[in-house]
Coordinates of C-alpha atoms and ligand atoms in Angstrom, one line a residue:
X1 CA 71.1 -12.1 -128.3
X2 CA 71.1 -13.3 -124.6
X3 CA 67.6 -15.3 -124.2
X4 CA 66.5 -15.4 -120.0
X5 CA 64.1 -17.0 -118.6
X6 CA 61.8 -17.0 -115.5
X7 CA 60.3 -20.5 -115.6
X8 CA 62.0 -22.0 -118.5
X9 CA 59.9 -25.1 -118.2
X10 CA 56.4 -23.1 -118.7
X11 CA 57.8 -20.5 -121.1
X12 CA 59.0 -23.5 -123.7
X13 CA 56.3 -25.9 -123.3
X14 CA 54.7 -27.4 -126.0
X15 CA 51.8 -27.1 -127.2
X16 CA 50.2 -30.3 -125.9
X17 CA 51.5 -30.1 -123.0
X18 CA 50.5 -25.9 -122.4
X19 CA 46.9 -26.7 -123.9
X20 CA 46.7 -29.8 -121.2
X21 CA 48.2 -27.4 -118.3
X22 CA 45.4 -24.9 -120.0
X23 CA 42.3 -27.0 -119.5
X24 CA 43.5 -28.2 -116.0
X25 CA 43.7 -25.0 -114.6
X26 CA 39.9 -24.0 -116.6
X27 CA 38.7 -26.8 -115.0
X28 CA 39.9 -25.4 -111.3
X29 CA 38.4 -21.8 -112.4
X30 CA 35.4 -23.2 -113.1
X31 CA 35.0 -24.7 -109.6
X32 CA 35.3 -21.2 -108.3
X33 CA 33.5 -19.2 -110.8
X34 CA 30.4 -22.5 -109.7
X35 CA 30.4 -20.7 -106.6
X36 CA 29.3 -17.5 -108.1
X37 CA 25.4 -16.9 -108.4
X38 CA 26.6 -14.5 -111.8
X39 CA 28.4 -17.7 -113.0
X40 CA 26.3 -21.0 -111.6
X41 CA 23.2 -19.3 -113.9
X42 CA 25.3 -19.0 -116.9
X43 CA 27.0 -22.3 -116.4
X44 CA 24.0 -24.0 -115.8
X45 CA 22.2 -22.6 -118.9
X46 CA 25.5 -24.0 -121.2
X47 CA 25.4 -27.2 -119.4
X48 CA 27.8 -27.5 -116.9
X49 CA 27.2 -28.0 -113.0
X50 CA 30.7 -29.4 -112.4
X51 CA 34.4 -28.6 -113.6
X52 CA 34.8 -32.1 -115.3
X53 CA 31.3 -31.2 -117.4
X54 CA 34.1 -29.2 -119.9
X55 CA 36.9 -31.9 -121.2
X56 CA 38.4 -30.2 -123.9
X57 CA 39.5 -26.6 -124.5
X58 CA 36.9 -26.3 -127.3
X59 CA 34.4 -26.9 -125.0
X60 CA 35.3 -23.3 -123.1
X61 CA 32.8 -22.0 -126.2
X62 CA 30.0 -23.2 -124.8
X63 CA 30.1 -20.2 -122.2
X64 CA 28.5 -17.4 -122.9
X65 CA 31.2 -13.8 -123.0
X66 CA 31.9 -11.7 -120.0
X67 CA 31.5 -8.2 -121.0
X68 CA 32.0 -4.8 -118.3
X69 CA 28.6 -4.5 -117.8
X70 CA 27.8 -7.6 -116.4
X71 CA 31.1 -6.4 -113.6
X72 CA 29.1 -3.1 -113.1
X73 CA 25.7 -5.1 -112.7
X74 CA 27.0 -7.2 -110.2
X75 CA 29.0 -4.9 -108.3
X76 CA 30.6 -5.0 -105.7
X77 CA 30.5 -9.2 -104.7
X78 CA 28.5 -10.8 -107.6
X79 CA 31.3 -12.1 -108.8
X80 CA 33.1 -13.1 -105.5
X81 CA 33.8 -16.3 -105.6
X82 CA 35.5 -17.2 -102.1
X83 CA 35.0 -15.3 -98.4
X84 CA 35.9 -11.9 -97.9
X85 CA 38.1 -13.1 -95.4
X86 CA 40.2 -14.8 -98.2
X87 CA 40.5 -11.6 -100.0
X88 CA 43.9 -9.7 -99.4
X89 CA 44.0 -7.2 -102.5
X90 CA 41.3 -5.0 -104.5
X91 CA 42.0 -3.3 -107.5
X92 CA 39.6 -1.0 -109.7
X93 CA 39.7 -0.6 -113.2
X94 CA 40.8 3.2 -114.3
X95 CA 37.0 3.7 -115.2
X96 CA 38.5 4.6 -119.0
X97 CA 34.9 4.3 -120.7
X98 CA 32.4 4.5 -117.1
X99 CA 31.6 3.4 -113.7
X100 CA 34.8 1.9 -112.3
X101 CA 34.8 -1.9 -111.3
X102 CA 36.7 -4.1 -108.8
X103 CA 38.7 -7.0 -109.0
X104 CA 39.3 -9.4 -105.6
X105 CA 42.8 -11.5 -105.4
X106 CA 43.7 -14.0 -102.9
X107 CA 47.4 -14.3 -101.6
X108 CA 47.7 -17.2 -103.6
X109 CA 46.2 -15.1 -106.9
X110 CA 48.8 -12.4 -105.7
X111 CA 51.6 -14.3 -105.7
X112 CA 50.7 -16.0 -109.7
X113 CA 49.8 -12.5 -110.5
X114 CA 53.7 -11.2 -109.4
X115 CA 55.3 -14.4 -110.5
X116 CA 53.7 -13.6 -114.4
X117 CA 55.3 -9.9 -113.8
X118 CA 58.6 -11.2 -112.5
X119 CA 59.1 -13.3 -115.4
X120 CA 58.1 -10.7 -117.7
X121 CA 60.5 -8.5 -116.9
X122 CA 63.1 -11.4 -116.9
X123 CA 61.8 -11.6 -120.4
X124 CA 62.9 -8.4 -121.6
X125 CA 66.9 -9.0 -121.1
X126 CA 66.4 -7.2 -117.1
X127 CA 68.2 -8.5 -114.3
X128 CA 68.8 -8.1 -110.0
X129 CA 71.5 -5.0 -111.0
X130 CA 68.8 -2.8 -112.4
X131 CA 67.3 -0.1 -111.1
X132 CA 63.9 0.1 -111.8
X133 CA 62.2 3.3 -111.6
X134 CA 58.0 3.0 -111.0
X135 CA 56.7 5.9 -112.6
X136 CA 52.9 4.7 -112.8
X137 CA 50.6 5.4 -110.2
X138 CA 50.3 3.4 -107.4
X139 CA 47.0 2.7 -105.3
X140 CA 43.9 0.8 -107.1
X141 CA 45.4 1.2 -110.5
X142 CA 47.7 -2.0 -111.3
X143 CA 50.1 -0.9 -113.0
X144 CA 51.7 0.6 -109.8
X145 CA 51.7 -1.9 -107.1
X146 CA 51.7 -4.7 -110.1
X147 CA 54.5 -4.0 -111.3
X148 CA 56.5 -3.0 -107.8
X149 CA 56.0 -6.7 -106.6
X150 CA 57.1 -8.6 -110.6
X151 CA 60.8 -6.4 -110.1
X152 CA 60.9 -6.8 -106.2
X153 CA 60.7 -10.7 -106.9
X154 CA 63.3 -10.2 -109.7
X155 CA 65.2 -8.8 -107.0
X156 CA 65.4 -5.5 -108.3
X157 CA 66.5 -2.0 -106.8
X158 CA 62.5 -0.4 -106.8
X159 CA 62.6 3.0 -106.9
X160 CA 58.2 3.6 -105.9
X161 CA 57.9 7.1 -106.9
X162 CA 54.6 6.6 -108.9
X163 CA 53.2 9.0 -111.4
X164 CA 54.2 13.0 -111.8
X165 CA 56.6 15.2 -110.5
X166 CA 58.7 15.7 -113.6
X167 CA 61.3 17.6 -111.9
X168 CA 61.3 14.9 -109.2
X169 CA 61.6 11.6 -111.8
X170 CA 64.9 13.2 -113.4
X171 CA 66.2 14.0 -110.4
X172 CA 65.6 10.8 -109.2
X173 CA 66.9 8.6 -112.4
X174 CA 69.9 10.8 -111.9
X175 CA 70.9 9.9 -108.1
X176 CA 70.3 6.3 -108.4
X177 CA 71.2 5.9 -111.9
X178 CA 68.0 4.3 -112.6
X179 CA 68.5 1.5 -115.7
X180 CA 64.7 0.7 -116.6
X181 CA 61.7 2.8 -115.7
X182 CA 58.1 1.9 -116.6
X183 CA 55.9 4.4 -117.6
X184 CA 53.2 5.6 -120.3
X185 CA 54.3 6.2 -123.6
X186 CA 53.0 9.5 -123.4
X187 CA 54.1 10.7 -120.2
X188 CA 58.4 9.2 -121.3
X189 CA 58.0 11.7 -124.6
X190 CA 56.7 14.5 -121.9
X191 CA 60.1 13.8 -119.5
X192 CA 61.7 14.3 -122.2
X193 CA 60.6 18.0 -123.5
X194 CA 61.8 19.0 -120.1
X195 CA 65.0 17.7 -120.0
X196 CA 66.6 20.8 -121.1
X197 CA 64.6 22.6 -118.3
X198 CA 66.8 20.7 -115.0
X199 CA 70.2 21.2 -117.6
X200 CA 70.1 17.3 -117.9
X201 CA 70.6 15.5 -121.6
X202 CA 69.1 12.3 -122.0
X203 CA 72.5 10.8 -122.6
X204 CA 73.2 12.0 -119.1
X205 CA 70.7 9.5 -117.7
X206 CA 71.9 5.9 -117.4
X207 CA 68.7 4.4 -118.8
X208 CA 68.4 0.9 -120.6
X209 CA 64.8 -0.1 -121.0
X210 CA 61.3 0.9 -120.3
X211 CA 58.5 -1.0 -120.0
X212 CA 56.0 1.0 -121.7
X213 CA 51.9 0.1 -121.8
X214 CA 48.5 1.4 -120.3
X215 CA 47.4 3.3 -123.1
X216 CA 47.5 3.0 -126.9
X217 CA 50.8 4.2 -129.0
X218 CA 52.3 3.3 -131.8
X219 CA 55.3 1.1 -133.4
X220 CA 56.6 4.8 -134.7
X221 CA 56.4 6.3 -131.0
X222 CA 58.3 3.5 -129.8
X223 CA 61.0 4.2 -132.1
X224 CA 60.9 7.8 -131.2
X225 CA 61.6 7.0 -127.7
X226 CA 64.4 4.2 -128.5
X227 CA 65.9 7.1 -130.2
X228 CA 65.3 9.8 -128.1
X229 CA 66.5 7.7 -125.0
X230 CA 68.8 5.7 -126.6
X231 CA 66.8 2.6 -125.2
X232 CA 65.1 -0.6 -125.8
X233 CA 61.7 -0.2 -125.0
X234 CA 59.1 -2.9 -124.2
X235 CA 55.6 -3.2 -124.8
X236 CA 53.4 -4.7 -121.6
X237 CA 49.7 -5.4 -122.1
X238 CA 47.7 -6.1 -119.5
X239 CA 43.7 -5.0 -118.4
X240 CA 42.6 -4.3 -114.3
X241 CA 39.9 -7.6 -115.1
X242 CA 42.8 -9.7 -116.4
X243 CA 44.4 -8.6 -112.8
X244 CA 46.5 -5.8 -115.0
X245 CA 49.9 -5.6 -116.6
X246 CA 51.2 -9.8 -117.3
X247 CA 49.0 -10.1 -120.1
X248 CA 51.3 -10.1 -122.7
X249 CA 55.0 -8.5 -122.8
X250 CA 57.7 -8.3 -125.2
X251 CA 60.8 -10.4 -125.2
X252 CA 64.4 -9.2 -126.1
X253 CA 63.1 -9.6 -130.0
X254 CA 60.6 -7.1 -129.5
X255 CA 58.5 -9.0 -132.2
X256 CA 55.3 -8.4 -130.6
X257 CA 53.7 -9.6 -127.1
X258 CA 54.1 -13.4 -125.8
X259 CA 50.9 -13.9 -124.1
X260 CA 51.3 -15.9 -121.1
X261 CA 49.4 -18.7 -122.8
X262 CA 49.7 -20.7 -119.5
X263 CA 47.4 -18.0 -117.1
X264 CA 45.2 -16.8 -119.6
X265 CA 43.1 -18.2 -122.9
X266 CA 42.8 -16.0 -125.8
X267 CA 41.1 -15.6 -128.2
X268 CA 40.0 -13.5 -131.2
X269 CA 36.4 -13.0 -132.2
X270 CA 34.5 -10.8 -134.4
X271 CA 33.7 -7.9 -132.8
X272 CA 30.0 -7.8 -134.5
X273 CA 29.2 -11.4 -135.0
X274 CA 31.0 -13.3 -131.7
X275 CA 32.8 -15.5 -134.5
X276 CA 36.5 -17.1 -133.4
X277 CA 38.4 -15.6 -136.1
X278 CA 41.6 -17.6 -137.3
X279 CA 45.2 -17.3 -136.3
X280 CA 46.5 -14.0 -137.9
X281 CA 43.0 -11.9 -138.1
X282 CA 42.5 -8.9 -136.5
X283 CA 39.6 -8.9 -133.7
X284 CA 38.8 -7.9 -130.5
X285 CA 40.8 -9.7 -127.8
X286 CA 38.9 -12.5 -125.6
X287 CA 40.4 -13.6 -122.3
X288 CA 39.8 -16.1 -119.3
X289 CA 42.0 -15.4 -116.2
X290 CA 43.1 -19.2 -115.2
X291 CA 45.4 -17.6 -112.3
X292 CA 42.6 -15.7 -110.4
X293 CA 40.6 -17.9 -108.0
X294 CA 38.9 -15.0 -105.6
X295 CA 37.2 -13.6 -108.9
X296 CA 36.8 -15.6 -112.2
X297 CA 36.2 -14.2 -115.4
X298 CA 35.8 -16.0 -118.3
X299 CA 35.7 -14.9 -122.5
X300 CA 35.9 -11.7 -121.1
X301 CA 35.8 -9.1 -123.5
X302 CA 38.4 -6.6 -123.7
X303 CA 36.8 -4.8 -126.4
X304 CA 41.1 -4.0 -127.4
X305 CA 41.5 -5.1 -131.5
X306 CA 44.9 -7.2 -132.0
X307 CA 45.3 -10.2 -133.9
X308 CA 48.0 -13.4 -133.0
X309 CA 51.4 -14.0 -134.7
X310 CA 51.9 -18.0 -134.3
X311 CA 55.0 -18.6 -136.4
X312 CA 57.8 -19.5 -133.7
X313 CA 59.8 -16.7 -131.7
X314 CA 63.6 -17.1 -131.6
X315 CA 63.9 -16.7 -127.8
X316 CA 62.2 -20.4 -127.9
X317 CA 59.5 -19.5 -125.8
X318 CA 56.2 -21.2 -127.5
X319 CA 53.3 -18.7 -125.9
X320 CA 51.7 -16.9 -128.7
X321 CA 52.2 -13.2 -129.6
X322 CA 50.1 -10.4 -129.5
X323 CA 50.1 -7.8 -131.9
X324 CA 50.3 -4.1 -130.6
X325 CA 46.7 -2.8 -130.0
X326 CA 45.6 -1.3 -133.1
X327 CA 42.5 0.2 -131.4
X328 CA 39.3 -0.3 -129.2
X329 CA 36.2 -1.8 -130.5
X330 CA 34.8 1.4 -128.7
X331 CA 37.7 4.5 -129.3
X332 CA 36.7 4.5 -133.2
X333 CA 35.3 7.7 -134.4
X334 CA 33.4 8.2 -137.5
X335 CA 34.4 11.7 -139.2
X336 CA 31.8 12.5 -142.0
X337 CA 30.9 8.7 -142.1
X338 CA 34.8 7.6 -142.7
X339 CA 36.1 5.5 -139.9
X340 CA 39.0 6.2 -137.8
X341 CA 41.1 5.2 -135.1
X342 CA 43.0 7.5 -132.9
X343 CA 46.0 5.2 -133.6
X344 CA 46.3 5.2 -137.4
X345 CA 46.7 9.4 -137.0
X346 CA 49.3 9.2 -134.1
X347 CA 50.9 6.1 -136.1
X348 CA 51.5 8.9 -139.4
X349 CA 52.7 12.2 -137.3
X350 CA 54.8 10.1 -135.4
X351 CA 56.9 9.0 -138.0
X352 CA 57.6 12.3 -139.5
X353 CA 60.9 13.9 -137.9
X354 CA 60.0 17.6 -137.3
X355 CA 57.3 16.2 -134.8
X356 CA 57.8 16.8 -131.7
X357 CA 56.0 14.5 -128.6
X358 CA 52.8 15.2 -128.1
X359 CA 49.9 15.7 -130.2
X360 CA 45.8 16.4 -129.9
X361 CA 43.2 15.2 -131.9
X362 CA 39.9 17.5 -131.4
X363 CA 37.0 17.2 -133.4
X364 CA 34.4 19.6 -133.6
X365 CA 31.3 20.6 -136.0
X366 CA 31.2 23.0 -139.1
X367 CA 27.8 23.1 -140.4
X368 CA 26.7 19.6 -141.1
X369 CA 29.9 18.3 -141.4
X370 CA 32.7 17.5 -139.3
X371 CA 36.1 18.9 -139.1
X372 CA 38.8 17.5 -137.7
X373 CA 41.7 19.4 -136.0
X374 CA 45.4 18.0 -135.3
X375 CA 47.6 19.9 -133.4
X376 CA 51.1 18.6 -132.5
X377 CA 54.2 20.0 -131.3
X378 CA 57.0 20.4 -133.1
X379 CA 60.8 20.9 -132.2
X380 CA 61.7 24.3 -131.2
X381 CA 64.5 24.5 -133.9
X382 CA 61.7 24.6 -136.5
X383 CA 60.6 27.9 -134.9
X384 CA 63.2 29.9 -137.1
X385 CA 61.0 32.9 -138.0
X386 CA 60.6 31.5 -141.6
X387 CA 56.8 31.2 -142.1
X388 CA 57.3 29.5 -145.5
X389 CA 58.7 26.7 -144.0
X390 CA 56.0 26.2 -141.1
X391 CA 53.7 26.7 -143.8
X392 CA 55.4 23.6 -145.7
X393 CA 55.6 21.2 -142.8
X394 CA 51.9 21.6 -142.0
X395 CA 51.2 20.5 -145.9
X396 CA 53.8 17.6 -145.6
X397 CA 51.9 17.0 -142.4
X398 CA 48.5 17.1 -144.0
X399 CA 49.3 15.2 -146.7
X400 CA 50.7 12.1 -145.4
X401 CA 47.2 12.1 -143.1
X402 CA 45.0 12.6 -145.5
X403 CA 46.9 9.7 -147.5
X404 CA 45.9 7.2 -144.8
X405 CA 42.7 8.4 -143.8
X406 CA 41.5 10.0 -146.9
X407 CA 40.0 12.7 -144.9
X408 CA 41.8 16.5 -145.2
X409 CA 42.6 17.2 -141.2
X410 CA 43.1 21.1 -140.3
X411 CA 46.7 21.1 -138.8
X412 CA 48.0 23.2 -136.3
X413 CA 51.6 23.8 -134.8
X414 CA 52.4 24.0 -131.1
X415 CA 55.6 25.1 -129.2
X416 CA 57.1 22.0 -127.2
X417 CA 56.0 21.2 -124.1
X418 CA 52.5 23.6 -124.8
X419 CA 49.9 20.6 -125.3
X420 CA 48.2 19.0 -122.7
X421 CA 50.0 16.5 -120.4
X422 CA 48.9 13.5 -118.8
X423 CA 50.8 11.8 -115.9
X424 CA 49.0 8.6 -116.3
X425 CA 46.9 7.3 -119.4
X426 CA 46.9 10.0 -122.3
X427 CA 43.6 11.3 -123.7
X428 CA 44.2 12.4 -127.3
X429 CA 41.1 13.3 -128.4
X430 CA 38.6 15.8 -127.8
X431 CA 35.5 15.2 -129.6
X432 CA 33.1 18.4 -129.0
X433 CA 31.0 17.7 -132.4
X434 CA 27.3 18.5 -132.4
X435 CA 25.6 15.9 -131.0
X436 CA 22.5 15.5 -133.4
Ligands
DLL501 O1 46.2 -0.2 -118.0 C1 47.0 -2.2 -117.0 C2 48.4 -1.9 -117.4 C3 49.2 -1.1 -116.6 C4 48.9 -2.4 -118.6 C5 50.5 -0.9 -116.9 C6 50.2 -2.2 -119.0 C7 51.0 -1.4 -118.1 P1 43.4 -0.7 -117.2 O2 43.5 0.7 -116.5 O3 42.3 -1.5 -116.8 O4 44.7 -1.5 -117.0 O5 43.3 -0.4 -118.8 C8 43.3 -1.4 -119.7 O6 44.4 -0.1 -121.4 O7 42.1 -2.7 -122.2 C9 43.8 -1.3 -123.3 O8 42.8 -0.6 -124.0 C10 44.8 -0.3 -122.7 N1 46.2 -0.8 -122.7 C11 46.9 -1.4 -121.8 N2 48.1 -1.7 -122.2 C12 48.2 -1.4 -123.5 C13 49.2 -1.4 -124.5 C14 46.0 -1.2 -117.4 N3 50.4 -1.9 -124.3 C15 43.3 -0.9 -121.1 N4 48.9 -1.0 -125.7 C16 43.3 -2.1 -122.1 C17 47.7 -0.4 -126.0 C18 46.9 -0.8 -123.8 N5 46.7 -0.3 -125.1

């Protein structure tokens, strides 16, 4: 397999040397985040007044975490740490779970932020012939104007349509011949119930990759939309705080996200106790931005649960990989006291071949208990007349859930394309349970 890099030097580096690159550039956001009244109290409660007072990477654990709150509590410039002036970019978080918060770059924290992107996309096999097709929305959200910048840099043709306008998106991948598009999971299934609709087949489309992140999905939807497409598709991870997509992005291996160990620490706690868990554990996600000057953050936490892969990649590069997200510390529900993530349901339907592309998860109350409803669409070929065999998918279907989550779901059929559709992040579940 053909291995590319961006910035061969940083992508290989050893350990030693990444970890020494690592606490230099701590060391510089400390400096900045000194300048910060949120950050000079906390710092000066751990012990450190100056960037040289932490020497070794260990040391970061001395500072206290970063969590949203404390962004929402010092909105909008507690956590500025250079003039206004300096500031040439804000972006705003999606507001997934609350009051939206902001994020300041300088043109130098721009141009680190779009050099991460540009080699990401180098990463996954892409080159200055595609044509890359934005379908995310552009404005505060970064995965827009984020990505636009990574593939101008690459060189790339940039199509900058943005979210929406199905009709429009085909029509466009069509004239241009559009090789890569990055999109939602959710919203590349939708495109492709409609297909049919504008007398286009997906092998009519010249399409190669997708970059594919924002929102949760699983290893079994990717597959479905390799197939589907006839594609590779690449996972991006990336958080508005973290400055957005360039987190973490799969290489042409697709063995899980390298994390671009050289911008950002990670690491993995215990969601409950604040405990570093080990190499290979499953936790919530921990980061410190070491690119961003105009707004540090530091042990931020995501509140996303992943765990690390450390054994060696064959593309050579020596970053770390991610794991796909397997949920949010806070998108768990708790169905009659069993809990559940959003993801291990989607992960099941997904991988059964009468499923169609978009499913529902809605939860609502029956007495004292709580029943849980899944509704997915299925391909219109199923819908032959023969009631028998509807009547025997949704058993196969409830089956295989109640296998993995051990609770009995109520499972409904839907015609293709009838489910609701979401341009940008999807929002599978509708929880309208009592509220005791
Ligand atoms: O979603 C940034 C982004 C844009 C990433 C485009 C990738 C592609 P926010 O709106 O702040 O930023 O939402 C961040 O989305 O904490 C995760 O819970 C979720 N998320 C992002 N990427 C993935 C992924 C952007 N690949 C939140 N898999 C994060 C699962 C993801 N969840």
């Amino acid at each position: 397999m053909e291995v590319n890099f961006w910035n061969p030097e940083v992508e290989t580096m050893e350990r030693s040397q990444l970890e020494a690159l690592q606490l230099k550039r701590l060391q510089a956001v400390i400096g900045y985040a000194l300048k910060t009244p949120f950050y000079q109290k906390r710092l000066s409660r751990a012990g450190i007044s100056r960037p040289e007072d932490v020497r070794s990477l260990q040391e970061l654990q001395k500072i206290p975490f970063t969590v949203k709150d404390d962004l929402r509590q010092n909105f909008p410039a507690g956590l500025l740490a250079v003039d206004m002036e300096e500031v040439v970019r804000i972006h705003s978080s999606s507001g997934t779970t609350g009051v939206p918060t902001v994020i300041y770059l300088t043109a130098e924290d721009l141009n680190s932020w779009t050099d991460l992107l540009a080699r990401s996309i180098i990463t996954t096999g892409c080159c200055r012939k595609d044509i890359f097709q934005n379908m995310m929305s552009y404005g505060l959200f970064t995965g827009g104007l984020g990505l636009h910048y990574g593939a101008e840099r690459v060189g790339m043709t940039v199509i900058p349509v943005g979210g929406g306008n199905t009709q429009r998106q085909v029509q466009l991948m069509r004239d241009f011949k559009t090789t890569v598009v990055h999109v939602t999971p959710s919203y590349l299934l939708h495109i492709h119930t409609r297909l049919a609709e504008f007398g286009v087949k997906a092998s009519d489309l010249h399409l190669r990759r997708a970059f594919l992140g924002a929102e949760p999905y699983s290893e079994n939807t990717r597959l479905k939309l390799q197939e589907l497409y006839g594609i590779d598709a690449y996972n991006s991870y990336g958080l508005s705080e973290m400055n957005g997509p360039s987190v973490a992005f799969e290489c042409v291996y697709k063995k899980d996200m390298h994390l671009w160990e050289d911008a950002y620490i990670v690491e993995i706690i215990d969601p409950a106790t604040g405990q570093i868990l080990p190499d290979g554990q499953k936790g919530e996600v921990v980061l410190t931005n070491l690119v961003r000057h105009a707004m540090p953050l530091m042990r931020y936490r995501t509140r996303d649960l992943a765990f690390l892969h450390t054994e060696p990649c064959p593309c050579g590069r020596t970053h770390r990989r991610l794991s796909r997200i397997q949920g949010r510390t806070d998108d768990m529900l708790i169905i009659n006291g069993v809990n559940v993530f959003p993801s291990q349901i989607e992960e099941v339907i997904m991988a059964i071949p009468e499923v169609g592309t978009n499913y529902m998860i809605h939860l609502t109350s029956a007495g004292a208990l709580d029943k849980l409803i899944v509704k997915v669409e299925i391909y219109s070929k199923m819908f032959t007349g023969d009631l028998n065999s509807l009547d025997a998918l949704k058993g196969k279907i409830r089956d295989r859930l109640r296998a993995s989550i051990t609770i009995n779901p109520h499972i409904e059929l839907h015609e293709p394309g009838s489910l609701p559709v979401f341009e940008g992040k999807a929002k599978h579940v509708v929880d309208n349970r009592e509220k005791l």
